[in-house]
């Protein structure tokens, strides 16, 4: 028997594989015996005819000899063929079954007994079918695993065929570009000349290209796209893998940083310029004007306190941002904090005839919070309510256990307290509300500055609330007033009945 080889070692194997197997050489004696068996019916028939004197015995002998030679030829040819088929099937099925066929004598015996080669062939075929089915199952499992790995890659991946059309894509690509791009050219993914040029170049010349593209549909996206050629083994043509890396967030943060630096510089430049101007005036024309000294020094003091407030707010913001990923876990009683802040703000409020009312559920459980930060939230909201409230109006601080949360909020806590600050001011036009918590965003910049605002108060509130895994909502009606509500996790409530206490 020839030594067995694996499929991969037979690059020229045909499907039958018969060509590559050299048949087992059958000994002449065995071929003769096989021929005898096959020509036996002819011998019997000739014997009977001879017994009936229908032919001469030597004619019959001659005819039988011819039939024996033909039978030997047929036996030899069919055995070789069957043997080659069987060995091929066994090899493809990975069978190490004993090769009975390797013994030509045995095979002939089997033919003689009416069993053997055909039965072995059937068994080998069964093994082949089983092995093929097993391999198909393994391949399917492997394919499913690869598809699931590729689908779980968060970056969109697109596979382009040799014609530059989308042949397959992962889940991220389907979510981002939609299934409609299937079978389409790269121009249907993004109409960016640089991308199309890079795609064509890679398909034509191989290698890889990287381009940065922007898509607006209608949301703005920025992608770094790498196109990598995948060589085709059969011919010269190439397919390509297109990998999209989302840079939108990185670019947004970069532009925020640039805007932030520009804003801080701008906020500091005005008071610094004012100070500079007054120092020059005091040294020059107003050197001996004592009245002017008094007025100018007061303005200079206002400008320095404005810069101090700005720097203090910037530092608070940076401190909160640094700690934002760890949620606070102290127990904080809200009432004493609110009473303390109300007392501190009363003088300023009273100057404009504003009254501060406290409506805090006496059974409100402790907040799970950081006391200083909750103080800062209340202080910023209270200061704004007084600043933007009308003269002789009421500012109300309410706190209770949240009975239901707005659908838009995704709070994980079991129990939540709501703390709201309402004023009776001019209200905020609807289009400004989503942007109020951005740093330095103001509805009326001049008015905010005039009132000593830094434009950072609500940004600080937003970051503190988000550190507490809470939420902030803003309701406002132009001409009626605004309510800022924060949702903060709290302990389980004993009673949730609300009572009203007015202060001031
Ligand atoms: P500022 O220091 O300017 O008050 P904030 O971040 O606290 O900065 O507020 C941002 C802007 O939101 C303010 O400039 C103002 O236009 C608006 N705003 C905040 N609170 C109120 C309020 N209670 N009523 C009306 N407008 C408000």
Short mmCIF file of C-alpha atoms and ligand atoms in Angstrom, two decimals:
data_model
loop_
_atom_site.label_atom_id
_atom_site.label_comp_id
_atom_site.label_asym_id
_atom_site.label_seq_id
_atom_site.Cartn_x
_atom_site.Cartn_y
_atom_site.Cartn_z
CA UNK A 1 0.00 0.00 0.00
CA UNK A 2 1.30 3.52 -0.77
CA UNK A 3 1.94 5.84 2.21
CA UNK A 4 -1.12 8.03 3.04
CA UNK A 5 -0.91 11.81 2.67
CA UNK A 6 -3.15 14.56 4.03
CA UNK A 7 -5.36 16.61 1.65
CA UNK A 8 -3.17 19.64 1.89
CA UNK A 9 -0.23 17.59 0.71
CA UNK A 10 -2.08 16.81 -2.54
CA UNK A 11 -2.35 20.11 -4.30
CA UNK A 12 -3.49 18.46 -7.55
CA UNK A 13 -6.09 16.17 -6.06
CA UNK A 14 -9.19 15.99 -8.17
CA UNK A 15 -12.53 15.52 -6.50
CA UNK A 16 -12.48 11.79 -6.99
CA UNK A 17 -8.82 11.64 -6.12
CA UNK A 18 -8.61 8.50 -8.19
CA UNK A 19 -5.90 9.76 -10.50
CA UNK A 20 -3.37 10.15 -7.75
CA UNK A 21 -3.63 6.71 -6.26
CA UNK A 22 -1.54 4.03 -7.87
CA UNK A 23 -3.65 0.90 -7.88
CA UNK A 24 -2.46 -2.12 -5.96
CA UNK A 25 -0.73 -4.56 -8.28
CA UNK A 26 -2.65 -7.80 -8.25
CA UNK A 27 -0.68 -11.09 -8.47
CA UNK A 28 -1.46 -12.99 -11.67
CA UNK A 29 -2.58 -16.04 -9.71
CA UNK A 30 -5.17 -13.99 -7.86
CA UNK A 31 -6.36 -12.40 -11.11
CA UNK A 32 -6.65 -15.89 -12.54
CA UNK A 33 -8.67 -17.08 -9.54
CA UNK A 34 -10.95 -14.05 -9.80
CA UNK A 35 -11.35 -14.70 -13.53
CA UNK A 36 -12.25 -18.31 -12.78
CA UNK A 37 -14.98 -17.24 -10.39
CA UNK A 38 -16.40 -14.65 -12.78
CA UNK A 39 -16.29 -17.00 -15.79
CA UNK A 40 -17.80 -19.89 -13.81
CA UNK A 41 -21.38 -19.34 -15.18
CA UNK A 42 -19.99 -19.41 -18.72
CA UNK A 43 -18.09 -22.65 -17.93
CA UNK A 44 -21.27 -24.30 -16.56
CA UNK A 45 -23.30 -23.20 -19.57
CA UNK A 46 -20.66 -24.47 -21.99
CA UNK A 47 -20.40 -27.76 -20.03
CA UNK A 48 -24.17 -28.31 -20.37
CA UNK A 49 -24.20 -27.52 -24.08
CA UNK A 50 -21.25 -29.89 -24.59
CA UNK A 51 -23.07 -32.62 -22.60
CA UNK A 52 -26.01 -32.21 -24.95
CA UNK A 53 -23.57 -32.65 -27.90
CA UNK A 54 -24.52 -29.22 -29.18
CA UNK A 55 -20.88 -28.23 -29.59
CA UNK A 56 -17.58 -29.93 -29.86
CA UNK A 57 -15.74 -30.13 -26.49
CA UNK A 58 -12.67 -28.46 -27.89
CA UNK A 59 -14.85 -25.58 -29.20
CA UNK A 60 -16.41 -25.22 -25.78
CA UNK A 61 -12.95 -25.25 -24.15
CA UNK A 62 -11.81 -22.56 -26.55
CA UNK A 63 -14.85 -20.38 -25.83
CA UNK A 64 -14.40 -20.78 -22.08
CA UNK A 65 -10.69 -19.85 -22.36
CA UNK A 66 -11.66 -16.65 -24.17
CA UNK A 67 -14.30 -15.86 -21.53
CA UNK A 68 -11.73 -16.57 -18.76
CA UNK A 69 -9.25 -14.10 -20.29
CA UNK A 70 -11.97 -11.43 -20.62
CA UNK A 71 -13.13 -12.11 -17.03
CA UNK A 72 -9.52 -11.76 -15.76
CA UNK A 73 -9.24 -8.41 -17.54
CA UNK A 74 -12.53 -7.22 -16.05
CA UNK A 75 -11.58 -8.42 -12.55
CA UNK A 76 -8.21 -6.69 -12.69
CA UNK A 77 -9.62 -3.40 -13.93
CA UNK A 78 -12.59 -3.27 -11.54
CA UNK A 79 -10.56 -4.26 -8.54
CA UNK A 80 -8.00 -1.52 -9.20
CA UNK A 81 -10.74 1.04 -9.63
CA UNK A 82 -12.64 0.04 -6.47
CA UNK A 83 -9.43 -0.10 -4.48
CA UNK A 84 -8.41 3.39 -5.57
CA UNK A 85 -11.87 4.83 -4.76
CA UNK A 86 -11.97 3.19 -1.36
CA UNK A 87 -8.47 4.30 -0.37
CA UNK A 88 -9.28 7.84 -1.42
CA UNK A 89 -12.50 7.93 0.56
CA UNK A 90 -10.80 6.44 3.61
CA UNK A 91 -8.04 9.00 3.40
CA UNK A 92 -10.51 11.91 3.06
CA UNK A 93 -12.63 10.56 5.90
CA UNK A 94 -9.48 10.45 8.01
CA UNK A 95 -10.05 6.77 8.56
CA UNK A 96 -7.36 4.53 9.89
CA UNK A 97 -9.50 1.45 9.37
CA UNK A 98 -7.51 -1.64 8.57
CA UNK A 99 -6.94 -1.81 4.85
CA UNK A 100 -8.22 -5.14 3.96
CA UNK A 101 -7.91 -4.19 0.33
CA UNK A 102 -4.18 -4.03 0.63
CA UNK A 103 -4.20 -7.74 0.48
CA UNK A 104 -5.24 -8.52 -2.98
CA UNK A 105 -5.77 -12.15 -2.16
CA UNK A 106 -8.28 -11.24 0.56
CA UNK A 107 -10.20 -9.04 -1.82
CA UNK A 108 -10.54 -11.78 -4.31
CA UNK A 109 -11.72 -14.09 -1.59
CA UNK A 110 -14.29 -11.45 -0.67
CA UNK A 111 -15.46 -11.15 -4.23
CA UNK A 112 -15.79 -14.86 -4.25
CA UNK A 113 -17.85 -14.77 -1.07
CA UNK A 114 -20.11 -11.97 -2.42
CA UNK A 115 -19.13 -9.53 0.31
CA UNK A 116 -16.08 -7.36 1.02
CA UNK A 117 -15.07 -4.66 -1.36
CA UNK A 118 -18.57 -3.29 -1.93
CA UNK A 119 -19.34 -3.45 1.78
CA UNK A 120 -16.03 -1.75 2.61
CA UNK A 121 -16.77 0.88 0.03
CA UNK A 122 -20.18 1.55 1.61
CA UNK A 123 -18.57 1.74 5.08
CA UNK A 124 -15.90 4.12 3.79
CA UNK A 125 -18.60 6.26 2.18
CA UNK A 126 -20.55 6.40 5.45
CA UNK A 127 -17.39 7.47 7.29
CA UNK A 128 -16.76 10.09 4.61
CA UNK A 129 -20.28 11.51 4.94
CA UNK A 130 -19.97 11.58 8.74
CA UNK A 131 -16.57 13.26 8.60
CA UNK A 132 -17.87 15.78 6.05
CA UNK A 133 -20.88 16.57 8.25
CA UNK A 134 -18.61 16.95 11.32
CA UNK A 135 -16.31 19.24 9.40
CA UNK A 136 -19.23 21.31 8.16
CA UNK A 137 -20.51 21.70 11.75
CA UNK A 138 -17.01 22.69 12.92
CA UNK A 139 -16.68 25.18 10.07
CA UNK A 140 -20.11 26.63 10.83
CA UNK A 141 -19.20 27.04 14.53
CA UNK A 142 -15.88 28.63 13.58
CA UNK A 143 -17.61 30.95 11.13
CA UNK A 144 -20.22 31.95 13.74
CA UNK A 145 -17.45 32.65 16.26
CA UNK A 146 -15.60 34.84 13.77
CA UNK A 147 -18.80 36.71 12.83
CA UNK A 148 -19.57 37.32 16.50
CA UNK A 149 -15.99 38.54 17.18
CA UNK A 150 -16.14 40.91 14.22
CA UNK A 151 -19.66 42.05 15.18
CA UNK A 152 -18.44 42.88 18.67
CA UNK A 153 -15.70 45.19 17.42
CA UNK A 154 -17.06 48.66 18.28
CA UNK A 155 -15.54 50.31 15.19
CA UNK A 156 -17.47 50.00 11.91
CA UNK A 157 -15.75 47.53 9.52
CA UNK A 158 -16.67 47.16 5.85
CA UNK A 159 -15.37 44.53 3.45
CA UNK A 160 -15.16 45.69 -0.20
CA UNK A 161 -15.08 43.09 -2.97
CA UNK A 162 -12.77 43.34 -5.99
CA UNK A 163 -15.30 45.62 -7.72
CA UNK A 164 -15.15 48.04 -4.78
CA UNK A 165 -18.67 47.19 -3.60
CA UNK A 166 -19.68 46.50 0.00
CA UNK A 167 -19.74 42.72 0.35
CA UNK A 168 -20.14 42.44 4.14
CA UNK A 169 -19.93 44.59 7.26
CA UNK A 170 -20.04 44.25 11.02
CA UNK A 171 -22.83 45.35 13.38
CA UNK A 172 -21.22 48.72 14.15
CA UNK A 173 -21.15 49.49 10.41
CA UNK A 174 -24.78 48.38 9.98
CA UNK A 175 -25.84 50.57 12.93
CA UNK A 176 -23.84 53.54 11.67
CA UNK A 177 -24.46 53.41 7.89
CA UNK A 178 -27.54 51.17 7.62
CA UNK A 179 -28.00 47.93 5.66
CA UNK A 180 -28.80 49.93 2.49
CA UNK A 181 -25.07 50.27 1.65
CA UNK A 182 -24.81 46.50 1.05
CA UNK A 183 -23.70 45.87 -2.55
CA UNK A 184 -23.09 49.61 -3.07
CA UNK A 185 -19.85 51.46 -3.74
CA UNK A 186 -17.88 53.35 -1.09
CA UNK A 187 -19.45 56.62 -2.30
CA UNK A 188 -22.75 55.45 -0.75
CA UNK A 189 -21.04 55.11 2.63
CA UNK A 190 -19.64 58.65 2.60
CA UNK A 191 -19.43 61.17 -0.19
CA UNK A 192 -15.89 62.25 0.55
CA UNK A 193 -13.52 62.61 -2.43
CA UNK A 194 -10.47 61.74 -0.29
CA UNK A 195 -12.13 58.50 0.86
CA UNK A 196 -13.13 57.47 -2.66
CA UNK A 197 -9.68 58.26 -4.03
CA UNK A 198 -8.02 56.25 -1.25
CA UNK A 199 -10.40 53.31 -1.82
CA UNK A 200 -9.70 53.22 -5.58
CA UNK A 201 -5.94 53.51 -5.02
CA UNK A 202 -5.87 50.60 -2.55
CA UNK A 203 -7.97 48.36 -4.82
CA UNK A 204 -5.74 49.18 -7.80
CA UNK A 205 -2.28 49.21 -6.21
CA UNK A 206 -2.59 47.36 -2.90
CA UNK A 207 -1.07 48.52 0.39
CA UNK A 208 -3.09 50.75 2.69
CA UNK A 209 -4.28 54.36 2.99
CA UNK A 210 -5.56 56.41 5.92
CA UNK A 211 -7.86 59.43 5.56
CA UNK A 212 -9.88 61.57 7.96
CA UNK A 213 -13.44 62.28 6.88
CA UNK A 214 -16.44 64.20 8.26
CA UNK A 215 -20.02 63.04 7.77
CA UNK A 216 -23.10 65.14 8.52
CA UNK A 217 -26.35 63.16 8.34
CA UNK A 218 -27.59 65.37 10.11
CA UNK A 219 -25.41 64.71 13.18
CA UNK A 220 -21.76 65.56 12.67
CA UNK A 221 -19.29 62.64 12.77
CA UNK A 222 -15.53 62.59 12.30
CA UNK A 223 -13.85 59.32 11.32
CA UNK A 224 -10.29 58.22 10.78
CA UNK A 225 -10.63 55.65 7.99
CA UNK A 226 -7.99 53.02 7.20
CA UNK A 227 -8.35 51.07 3.97
CA UNK A 228 -6.27 47.91 3.81
CA UNK A 229 -5.86 45.78 0.66
CA UNK A 230 -6.64 42.08 0.96
CA UNK A 231 -4.79 40.15 -1.75
CA UNK A 232 -6.79 37.65 -3.74
CA UNK A 233 -5.06 34.28 -4.15
CA UNK A 234 -6.78 33.38 -7.41
CA UNK A 235 -5.94 36.46 -9.46
CA UNK A 236 -4.29 39.85 -9.43
CA UNK A 237 -7.40 41.73 -8.23
CA UNK A 238 -7.73 42.91 -4.62
CA UNK A 239 -10.55 43.28 -2.16
CA UNK A 240 -10.21 45.67 0.78
CA UNK A 241 -11.07 46.08 4.44
CA UNK A 242 -12.27 49.55 5.49
CA UNK A 243 -11.93 50.34 9.21
CA UNK A 244 -13.66 53.44 10.62
CA UNK A 245 -12.38 54.88 13.94
CA UNK A 246 -14.77 57.38 15.48
CA UNK A 247 -12.92 60.61 16.35
CA UNK A 248 -16.07 62.69 16.96
CA UNK A 249 -15.73 62.71 20.75
CA UNK A 250 -11.96 63.39 20.65
CA UNK A 251 -12.44 66.30 18.23
CA UNK A 252 -15.33 67.64 20.35
CA UNK A 253 -13.17 67.56 23.50
CA UNK A 254 -10.29 69.22 21.62
CA UNK A 255 -12.53 72.02 20.43
CA UNK A 256 -14.06 72.39 23.93
CA UNK A 257 -10.57 72.76 25.39
CA UNK A 258 -9.67 75.41 22.81
CA UNK A 259 -12.98 77.27 23.46
CA UNK A 260 -12.46 77.00 27.22
CA UNK A 261 -8.99 78.54 27.12
CA UNK A 262 -10.30 81.30 24.83
CA UNK A 263 -13.26 81.96 27.17
CA UNK A 264 -11.13 82.09 30.34
CA UNK A 265 -8.66 84.44 28.65
CA UNK A 266 -11.52 86.63 27.50
CA UNK A 267 -13.13 86.69 30.98
CA UNK A 268 -9.83 87.72 32.59
CA UNK A 269 -8.80 90.22 29.95
CA UNK A 270 -11.64 92.70 30.65
CA UNK A 271 -11.04 93.16 34.41
CA UNK A 272 -7.27 93.19 33.87
CA UNK A 273 -7.60 95.90 31.21
CA UNK A 274 -9.86 97.89 33.56
CA UNK A 275 -7.34 97.59 36.41
CA UNK A 276 -4.50 98.59 34.12
CA UNK A 277 -6.42 101.66 32.93
CA UNK A 278 -7.22 102.82 36.46
CA UNK A 279 -3.65 102.31 37.69
CA UNK A 280 -2.40 104.53 34.84
CA UNK A 281 -5.05 107.18 35.59
CA UNK A 282 -4.21 107.14 39.31
CA UNK A 283 -0.51 107.57 38.52
CA UNK A 284 -1.17 110.31 35.91
CA UNK A 285 -4.07 112.75 35.60
CA UNK A 286 -5.87 111.71 38.82
CA UNK A 287 -2.69 111.63 40.94
CA UNK A 288 -3.94 114.33 43.31
CA UNK A 289 -7.73 113.83 42.96
CA UNK A 290 -8.71 112.17 46.25
CA UNK A 291 -12.38 111.76 45.22
CA UNK A 292 -11.31 109.94 42.06
CA UNK A 293 -9.00 107.72 44.16
CA UNK A 294 -11.96 106.61 46.25
CA UNK A 295 -14.19 105.86 43.21
CA UNK A 296 -11.44 104.17 41.21
CA UNK A 297 -10.30 102.00 44.10
CA UNK A 298 -13.89 100.80 44.58
CA UNK A 299 -14.13 99.80 40.89
CA UNK A 300 -10.71 98.14 41.13
CA UNK A 301 -11.92 96.17 44.13
CA UNK A 302 -15.02 95.04 42.17
CA UNK A 303 -12.83 93.90 39.28
CA UNK A 304 -10.43 91.98 41.52
CA UNK A 305 -13.32 90.26 43.30
CA UNK A 306 -14.74 89.35 39.90
CA UNK A 307 -11.43 87.72 38.97
CA UNK A 308 -11.26 86.00 42.35
CA UNK A 309 -14.80 84.61 41.85
CA UNK A 310 -13.83 83.40 38.39
CA UNK A 311 -10.69 81.65 39.64
CA UNK A 312 -12.61 80.16 42.60
CA UNK A 313 -15.31 78.82 40.26
CA UNK A 314 -12.69 77.41 37.87
CA UNK A 315 -10.95 75.64 40.74
CA UNK A 316 -14.27 74.23 42.03
CA UNK A 317 -15.10 72.96 38.57
CA UNK A 318 -11.72 71.31 38.15
CA UNK A 319 -11.91 69.71 41.65
CA UNK A 320 -15.38 68.29 40.97
CA UNK A 321 -14.39 67.01 37.54
CA UNK A 322 -11.37 65.22 39.02
CA UNK A 323 -13.58 63.41 41.55
CA UNK A 324 -16.52 62.89 39.21
CA UNK A 325 -16.00 59.14 38.76
CA UNK A 326 -16.38 58.39 42.52
CA UNK A 327 -19.89 58.87 43.90
CA UNK A 328 -20.05 60.50 47.39
CA UNK A 329 -21.42 58.32 50.22
CA UNK A 330 -21.84 60.58 53.28
CA UNK A 331 -25.26 60.99 54.88
CA UNK A 332 -26.27 64.65 54.57
CA UNK A 333 -29.27 66.24 56.31
CA UNK A 334 -30.61 68.88 53.91
CA UNK A 335 -32.65 71.07 56.28
CA UNK A 336 -29.74 72.55 58.34
CA UNK A 337 -27.82 73.25 55.12
CA UNK A 338 -30.79 74.97 53.49
CA UNK A 339 -31.54 77.02 56.63
CA UNK A 340 -27.94 78.15 56.89
CA UNK A 341 -27.76 79.21 53.23
CA UNK A 342 -31.13 80.94 53.42
CA UNK A 343 -29.99 82.96 56.43
CA UNK A 344 -26.77 83.94 54.61
CA UNK A 345 -28.65 85.06 51.48
CA UNK A 346 -31.47 86.87 53.25
CA UNK A 347 -29.67 90.20 53.47
CA UNK A 348 -28.96 90.34 49.72
CA UNK A 349 -32.52 89.22 48.96
CA UNK A 350 -34.04 91.72 51.36
CA UNK A 351 -32.26 94.58 49.56
CA UNK A 352 -34.55 93.87 46.60
CA UNK A 353 -37.56 92.96 48.69
CA UNK A 354 -37.25 89.25 47.82
CA UNK A 355 -38.53 86.72 50.39
CA UNK A 356 -37.05 83.20 50.60
CA UNK A 357 -39.52 80.41 51.46
CA UNK A 358 -38.43 76.94 52.61
CA UNK A 359 -40.73 74.01 51.93
CA UNK A 360 -38.83 70.93 53.10
CA UNK A 361 -40.47 67.65 54.08
CA UNK A 362 -39.46 67.24 57.75
CA UNK A 363 -39.25 63.46 57.20
CA UNK A 364 -36.95 63.77 54.24
CA UNK A 365 -34.31 61.05 54.74
CA UNK A 366 -30.60 61.85 54.64
CA UNK A 367 -29.12 62.44 51.20
CA UNK A 368 -26.30 60.17 50.07
CA UNK A 369 -24.08 63.05 49.15
CA UNK A 370 -21.15 65.33 49.88
CA UNK A 371 -22.25 68.10 52.21
CA UNK A 372 -20.00 70.86 50.75
CA UNK A 373 -21.04 70.05 47.21
CA UNK A 374 -24.78 69.99 48.02
CA UNK A 375 -24.25 73.36 49.74
CA UNK A 376 -22.64 74.69 46.60
CA UNK A 377 -25.51 73.44 44.42
CA UNK A 378 -28.08 75.14 46.66
CA UNK A 379 -26.03 78.32 46.92
CA UNK A 380 -25.54 78.65 43.14
CA UNK A 381 -29.24 78.04 42.44
CA UNK A 382 -30.34 80.38 45.23
CA UNK A 383 -27.96 83.14 44.11
CA UNK A 384 -29.27 82.86 40.54
CA UNK A 385 -32.91 82.88 41.71
CA UNK A 386 -32.25 86.09 43.68
CA UNK A 387 -30.16 87.61 40.84
CA UNK A 388 -32.69 86.86 38.09
CA UNK A 389 -35.87 87.08 40.24
CA UNK A 390 -38.06 90.21 40.17
CA UNK A 391 -37.98 92.77 43.00
CA UNK A 392 -40.44 92.03 45.80
CA UNK A 393 -41.00 88.45 44.63
CA UNK A 394 -40.67 85.07 46.40
CA UNK A 395 -37.91 82.48 45.91
CA UNK A 396 -38.94 79.00 47.12
CA UNK A 397 -36.68 76.09 48.06
CA UNK A 398 -38.60 72.79 48.09
CA UNK A 399 -37.36 69.32 49.01
CA UNK A 400 -39.18 65.99 49.19
CA UNK A 401 -38.85 62.34 48.31
CA UNK A 402 -39.33 61.92 44.56
CA UNK A 403 -42.65 60.20 43.89
CA UNK A 404 -41.86 59.67 40.24
CA UNK A 405 -38.89 60.53 38.09
CA UNK A 406 -39.02 62.16 34.67
CA UNK A 407 -38.79 59.46 31.96
CA UNK A 408 -35.69 61.09 30.52
CA UNK A 409 -33.70 60.51 33.72
CA UNK A 410 -31.90 57.24 34.29
CA UNK A 411 -31.20 57.11 37.98
CA UNK A 412 -30.02 53.84 39.46
CA UNK A 413 -30.82 54.70 43.09
CA UNK A 414 -33.73 53.03 44.94
CA UNK A 415 -34.72 56.30 46.61
CA UNK A 416 -34.32 59.80 45.32
CA UNK A 417 -34.84 63.24 46.83
CA UNK A 418 -35.88 66.24 44.73
CA UNK A 419 -34.59 69.67 45.67
CA UNK A 420 -35.94 72.58 43.67
CA UNK A 421 -35.36 76.32 43.65
CA UNK A 422 -38.10 78.43 42.01
CA UNK A 423 -38.10 82.14 41.30
CA UNK A 424 -40.59 84.64 39.95
CA UNK A 425 -38.24 86.21 37.45
CA UNK A 426 -38.37 86.88 33.71
CA UNK A 427 -37.93 83.21 32.83
CA UNK A 428 -35.63 81.76 30.19
CA UNK A 429 -36.56 81.42 26.49
CA UNK A 430 -36.89 77.71 25.60
CA UNK A 431 -34.04 77.64 23.04
CA UNK A 432 -31.46 78.60 25.69
CA UNK A 433 -32.42 75.94 28.26
CA UNK A 434 -30.42 72.98 26.83
CA UNK A 435 -27.23 75.09 26.79
CA UNK A 436 -27.44 76.75 30.22
CA UNK A 437 -25.10 74.23 31.87
CA UNK A 438 -22.30 74.83 29.33
CA UNK A 439 -19.35 76.75 30.74
CA UNK A 440 -19.63 80.49 30.17
CA UNK A 441 -23.01 80.15 28.44
CA UNK A 442 -25.27 83.09 29.35
CA UNK A 443 -28.63 84.22 28.03
CA UNK A 444 -27.63 87.85 28.47
CA UNK A 445 -23.85 88.14 28.88
CA UNK A 446 -23.79 91.84 29.76
CA UNK A 447 -26.49 91.44 32.42
CA UNK A 448 -24.76 88.41 33.93
CA UNK A 449 -21.41 90.26 34.12
CA UNK A 450 -23.07 93.33 35.53
CA UNK A 451 -24.50 91.19 38.32
CA UNK A 452 -21.10 89.65 39.03
CA UNK A 453 -21.87 86.32 37.32
CA UNK A 454 -19.03 84.13 36.06
CA UNK A 455 -21.13 81.98 33.72
CA UNK A 456 -19.88 78.88 35.56
CA UNK A 457 -22.51 78.47 38.30
CA UNK A 458 -24.80 76.04 36.46
CA UNK A 459 -21.85 74.13 34.96
CA UNK A 460 -20.69 73.50 38.54
CA UNK A 461 -24.22 72.40 39.54
CA UNK A 462 -24.36 69.97 36.60
CA UNK A 463 -21.01 68.38 37.45
CA UNK A 464 -21.84 68.01 41.15
CA UNK A 465 -25.19 66.42 40.32
CA UNK A 466 -23.59 64.07 37.85
CA UNK A 467 -20.95 63.08 40.45
CA UNK A 468 -23.86 62.22 42.78
CA UNK A 469 -25.32 60.04 40.00
CA UNK A 470 -28.28 62.42 40.07
CA UNK A 471 -29.95 64.64 37.52
CA UNK A 472 -30.90 68.27 36.88
CA UNK A 473 -34.03 69.55 35.16
CA UNK A 474 -34.89 73.15 34.25
CA UNK A 475 -38.47 74.39 33.79
CA UNK A 476 -39.06 77.97 32.82
CA UNK A 477 -41.83 80.16 31.47
CA UNK A 478 -40.97 83.53 30.00
CA UNK A 479 -42.59 86.22 32.13
CA UNK A 480 -43.41 83.84 35.01
CA UNK A 481 -40.17 82.45 36.35
CA UNK A 482 -37.94 79.37 36.47
CA UNK A 483 -37.59 76.20 38.55
CA UNK A 484 -34.29 74.34 38.76
CA UNK A 485 -34.72 70.81 40.19
CA UNK A 486 -31.96 68.44 41.23
CA UNK A 487 -32.50 64.72 41.86
CA UNK A 488 -30.11 63.25 44.45
CA UNK A 489 -30.05 59.67 45.86
CA UNK A 490 -31.25 59.43 49.48
CA UNK A 491 -31.85 56.82 52.19
CA UNK A 492 -35.17 54.96 52.33
CA UNK A 493 -37.94 57.31 53.52
CA UNK A 494 -39.86 56.70 56.77
CA UNK A 495 -42.83 58.87 55.75
CA UNK A 496 -43.24 60.87 52.56
CA UNK A 497 -45.83 63.42 53.67
CA UNK A 498 -44.90 66.96 52.76
CA UNK A 499 -45.19 69.94 55.13
CA UNK A 500 -44.67 73.59 54.39
CA UNK A 501 -42.46 75.88 56.46
CA UNK A 502 -41.95 79.43 55.43
CA UNK A 503 -38.89 81.38 56.34
CA UNK A 504 -38.22 85.09 56.04
P1 LIG B 1 -24.06 83.32 35.82
O1 LIG B 1 -22.87 83.50 36.63
O2 LIG B 1 -24.05 84.11 34.55
O3 LIG B 1 -25.33 83.44 36.58
P2 LIG B 1 -24.77 80.54 35.61
O4 LIG B 1 -24.02 79.41 35.06
O5 LIG B 1 -25.20 80.46 37.01
O6 LIG B 1 -23.92 81.81 35.29
O7 LIG B 1 -26.05 80.73 34.72
C1 LIG B 1 -25.91 80.75 33.32
C2 LIG B 1 -26.99 81.61 32.70
O8 LIG B 1 -28.26 81.02 32.91
C3 LIG B 1 -27.11 82.97 33.31
O9 LIG B 1 -26.22 83.87 32.72
C4 LIG B 1 -28.52 83.33 33.01
O10 LIG B 1 -28.63 83.85 31.71
C5 LIG B 1 -29.26 82.02 33.05
N1 LIG B 1 -29.91 81.77 34.35
C6 LIG B 1 -29.44 81.03 35.38
N2 LIG B 1 -30.35 81.00 36.38
C7 LIG B 1 -31.41 81.74 35.98
C8 LIG B 1 -32.66 82.08 36.58
N3 LIG B 1 -33.00 81.67 37.78
N4 LIG B 1 -33.51 82.84 35.85
C9 LIG B 1 -33.18 83.26 34.62
N5 LIG B 1 -32.01 82.98 34.00
C10 LIG B 1 -31.14 82.24 34.68
#
